[in-house]
Amino acid sequence: MGPLTILSEFPEWINLLIAFCIGIGFGFALEQAGFSSSRKLAGMFYGYDTTVLKVFFTAAIVALAGSQLLSFFGLLNLKLVFVNPYYMNATIIGGIIMGAGFIMGGYCPGTGISALSIGKIDALIFLFGGMVGAFLFAETYPYIQTIAMENYKGPMRIEEWMGISPEIFTLILIIAAVALFWLAEHAEKKFSRTEITTDL
Amino acid sequence: MMDARIKYSVLLVGIGIILAFLPFNAAESFRLKPTELLSKSCSEDIYFSVDQVARFMNNEDSTVQIIDVRSAKQFHECNIPGSINIPFSDLLNPLWQPTLNQKEVKNIFYGNSDQTASYAWTIATGLGYPNNFIMKGGLNEWFETVMNSQFSGEKITPAENARFETRLNARRTFTQINSLPDSLKTRFFNAKMLKESMLDGGCE
Amino acid sequence: MHLYKNLKIVILVIVVLLILVIIRNSDQNIFKREVKTAIEAVQTNSNLITPDQLQKRTNPYLVINLGSGDRQDSIQFQHSVQIPFENLLDKANRQVLNEAEGDLILFSVDVATASKAWVILNQLGYKNVMILTSEENPDELKHKFQPDTTVRLEQDSI
């Protein structure tokens, strides 16, 4: 199964089955954290509900620390782990567009699907809008290709760019995360609104 | 609630500190165990003779890729036609990973002698790349056997006949391709490199 | 305190992790060095040494004969030992390598064997491993290629 060295000789169908189970686990984690409610997601922007920050940052740190520990014990081949190629301009422009859509709609693509699975109509419309956007992107690609491909930095990693070892970066990130969680608690008290998320 | 938060914070920071002080970086070292690497190094099956490589070259055999580990300057002076130049100092460049780390074709390393080719072979095998081989004797042996050897004696067995024919064909190809004026040579190699990079589309 | 009880589990997990890390680190049978150190060490041919240079060296050294036959060439050096290549990592031989003082000089009739052994020992963490060769630069091309200047290739074969 990919970079995991002890599981590398499985036949293809077991790989797909494992991927399926991991996907179910991801959807489950999103749903039980309450991300099917668009109020929780938009709350991140307005400051009254910082669940998104905590859940996703925790997930990132667990994945980061976990993968480095597994690599140390020889169970994971970090060279085989895919790193997204970094196109600077495209990332900034795309990030702004996606952020605007996130606040207006109250979902991002992953949480939109988990909201759809519990039957929300606005999630359906949101996903439909996402698909329209993807279609427009594909159709206009020849015109925006130059912008999209500009400033290509390759599959860059932050610790390479900063010049420190990956593990030190993990430690810095963990400390930053813990600091941010405490900050988030204070923000929630400051920006709080009436508790409407139980009122689904 | 406070307790859970403190618990998780301490756990995560503790793991972070352990990570920061890990004694060695396993991602950057060999994947094989030393005893495994040693037993592979001792096997006789990792060598191809210059005659075998000459035959691969003549047939444009697509199950092998011949890799020249010398510098670009030496590669340019003369090289085995059809070979790729991966200078030894560039061996760890991630751009070469897809070329080297795959199960489809065999990697045959050669240099002027066995020395740099053996370094490259050991490193490639240690990193877990499959199917690595060395052309025994390197270019020095190639020159002595394929280019300069003469047939002597009256009778000749069919096997020897086939071998000499291979050598003569290889001799001709080697001389012709390496004698091309620089402009045509660069075009020939660029055409080869373009084919390689176009195959590298992948999931992007 | 209430706090300590919860922290007990956390501390237990961290201690277990620490023990696993220490156990893994003391395992002799894994490679610990970064591969690029091997590539850098080879760049300037600084890991090669000729017999004359070896005679002049004042640091202590140990010559390791990697052949399995009866090679007489290395006995001109004091401090030499014969370890056939396939047995290089046996427990007893590892002890010899660990206890040797000074540089480890590898010698083999076949330059390929010495080169492979050099990479393996270098990556296992042994500092100052060198290869004994009879020439200054064994990786030189000994033949000059004579281009055929009358060659013309048809355009469409490119």
XYZ file of C-alpha atoms in Angstrom, chain B:
204
model
C -12.598 20.082 29.511
C -9.464 21.849 30.632
C -7.913 18.510 31.522
C -8.429 17.055 28.080
C -6.842 20.079 26.507
C -3.835 19.952 28.781
C -3.515 16.213 28.247
C -3.409 16.509 24.491
C -1.150 19.547 24.534
C 1.391 17.770 26.740
C 1.197 14.630 24.607
C 1.731 16.483 21.371
C 4.520 18.692 22.687
C 6.202 15.646 24.199
C 6.094 13.801 20.892
C 7.361 16.923 19.153
C 10.352 17.122 21.477
C 11.183 13.457 20.942
C 11.002 14.043 17.194
C 13.253 17.081 17.388
C 15.960 15.027 19.023
C 15.788 11.900 16.865
C 19.331 10.594 16.485
C 19.263 10.012 12.749
C 17.195 10.836 9.710
C 15.808 7.598 8.346
C 14.284 9.250 5.302
C 17.708 10.165 3.941
C 19.516 6.867 4.522
C 19.483 3.508 2.810
C 16.272 1.522 3.016
C 17.916 -1.901 2.886
C 19.469 -3.521 5.915
C 23.278 -3.813 5.803
C 23.223 -7.621 5.680
C 20.745 -7.552 2.795
C 22.832 -5.052 0.866
C 25.964 -7.085 1.460
C 24.467 -10.331 0.204
C 23.188 -8.583 -2.925
C 26.633 -7.090 -3.478
C 28.255 -10.522 -3.347
C 26.008 -12.107 -5.931
C 27.400 -12.747 -9.390
C 24.078 -11.914 -11.050
C 24.537 -8.188 -10.893
C 26.966 -8.045 -13.781
C 26.440 -7.852 -17.516
C 29.438 -8.370 -19.764
C 30.332 -5.826 -22.437
C 29.225 -8.354 -25.074
C 25.796 -8.578 -23.524
C 25.508 -4.796 -23.373
C 26.663 -4.574 -27.003
C 23.853 -6.929 -27.946
C 21.326 -4.823 -25.967
C 22.551 -1.754 -27.793
C 22.370 -3.346 -31.229
C 18.849 -4.610 -30.672
C 17.745 -1.331 -29.020
C 16.460 -3.581 -26.258
C 13.751 -1.707 -24.380
C 13.917 -3.802 -21.211
C 17.175 -2.155 -20.173
C 18.389 1.386 -19.787
C 22.126 1.951 -19.928
C 23.270 4.667 -17.531
C 26.557 6.520 -17.855
C 27.699 7.751 -14.434
C 30.587 9.903 -15.668
C 30.584 13.676 -15.934
C 28.737 15.411 -18.772
C 32.025 16.363 -20.398
C 33.264 12.783 -20.551
C 29.849 11.623 -21.751
C 30.024 14.121 -24.558
C 33.423 12.947 -25.779
C 32.211 9.431 -26.311
C 29.542 7.198 -24.814
C 27.562 4.064 -25.538
C 24.819 5.147 -27.966
C 21.408 4.970 -26.345
C 22.729 5.487 -22.850
C 21.481 8.127 -20.413
C 23.934 10.385 -18.626
C 23.331 10.578 -14.886
C 26.574 11.988 -13.461
C 27.385 10.339 -10.150
C 27.208 13.638 -8.280
C 23.647 14.041 -9.588
C 22.486 10.579 -8.572
C 20.304 11.756 -5.680
C 18.549 14.479 -7.684
C 14.799 13.842 -7.222
C 14.254 14.484 -10.929
C 16.040 11.214 -11.708
C 13.989 9.222 -9.222
C 11.282 8.161 -11.694
C 13.945 7.038 -14.167
C 15.880 4.967 -11.649
C 13.234 3.813 -9.186
C 10.947 1.698 -11.323
C 10.283 -1.963 -11.969
C 9.904 -1.843 -15.751
C 13.433 -1.567 -17.083
C 16.762 -2.756 -15.733
C 19.346 -0.138 -14.796
C 22.815 -0.972 -16.134
C 25.451 1.362 -14.725
C 28.813 1.913 -16.381
C 31.757 4.278 -15.951
C 35.303 4.231 -17.208
C 36.153 1.407 -14.816
C 34.102 -0.522 -12.280
C 34.708 1.970 -9.499
C 32.117 4.744 -9.931
C 29.638 2.273 -11.412
C 29.953 0.172 -8.250
C 29.411 3.198 -6.036
C 26.297 4.075 -8.043
C 25.063 0.471 -8.004
C 25.471 0.178 -4.225
C 23.710 3.463 -3.588
C 20.826 2.690 -5.958
C 20.357 -0.780 -4.466
C 20.706 0.525 -0.910
C 17.971 3.085 -1.570
C 15.660 0.274 -2.561
C 15.574 0.839 -6.310
C 14.933 -2.488 -8.048
C 16.867 -4.111 -10.895
C 20.343 -2.614 -10.789
C 23.301 -4.022 -12.713
C 26.859 -3.110 -13.592
C 28.573 -3.455 -16.963
C 31.696 -5.307 -15.925
C 34.907 -3.486 -16.730
C 33.261 -0.263 -17.840
C 34.310 1.626 -20.935
C 37.909 0.468 -20.643
C 36.736 -3.113 -21.096
C 34.361 -2.006 -23.876
C 37.241 -0.521 -25.813
C 39.465 -3.545 -25.281
C 36.898 -6.162 -26.167
C 34.252 -4.666 -28.430
C 36.212 -2.008 -30.245
C 39.731 -3.326 -30.522
C 39.626 -7.112 -30.358
C 40.631 -9.038 -33.452
C 39.587 -12.426 -34.642
C 42.473 -14.841 -34.734
C 42.711 -18.453 -35.745
C 41.299 -20.584 -38.514
C 38.109 -22.195 -37.264
C 35.295 -20.437 -35.464
C 32.306 -21.871 -33.575
C 28.810 -20.480 -34.226
C 28.791 -18.914 -30.749
C 32.053 -17.118 -31.405
C 30.778 -16.079 -34.796
C 27.663 -14.518 -33.272
C 29.787 -12.762 -30.685
C 32.112 -11.251 -33.252
C 29.214 -10.152 -35.382
C 27.712 -8.396 -32.370
C 31.026 -6.721 -31.712
C 31.424 -5.545 -35.286
C 27.910 -4.098 -35.367
C 28.430 -2.391 -32.036
C 31.769 -1.062 -33.211
C 30.155 0.501 -36.243
C 27.255 2.049 -34.292
C 29.564 3.354 -31.589
C 31.925 4.987 -34.072
C 29.160 6.442 -36.213
C 27.044 7.956 -33.452
C 30.012 9.288 -31.541
C 31.484 10.800 -34.718
C 28.448 12.906 -35.460
C 29.167 16.628 -35.518
C 28.080 18.238 -32.274
C 24.897 19.788 -33.667
C 23.531 16.454 -34.872
C 24.640 14.733 -31.682
C 22.757 17.242 -29.517
C 19.672 16.810 -31.672
C 19.893 13.037 -31.328
C 20.229 13.246 -27.545
C 17.582 15.934 -27.172
C 15.159 13.775 -29.131
C 15.865 10.980 -26.652
C 15.510 13.281 -23.635
C 12.226 14.697 -24.941
C 10.813 11.189 -25.181
C 11.866 10.526 -21.572
C 10.369 13.752 -20.204
C 7.125 13.370 -22.115
C 6.593 9.990 -20.537
C 6.890 11.646 -17.151
C 3.443 13.314 -17.241
C 2.122 11.244 -14.376
C -0.752 12.515 -12.317
C -0.146 16.163 -12.929
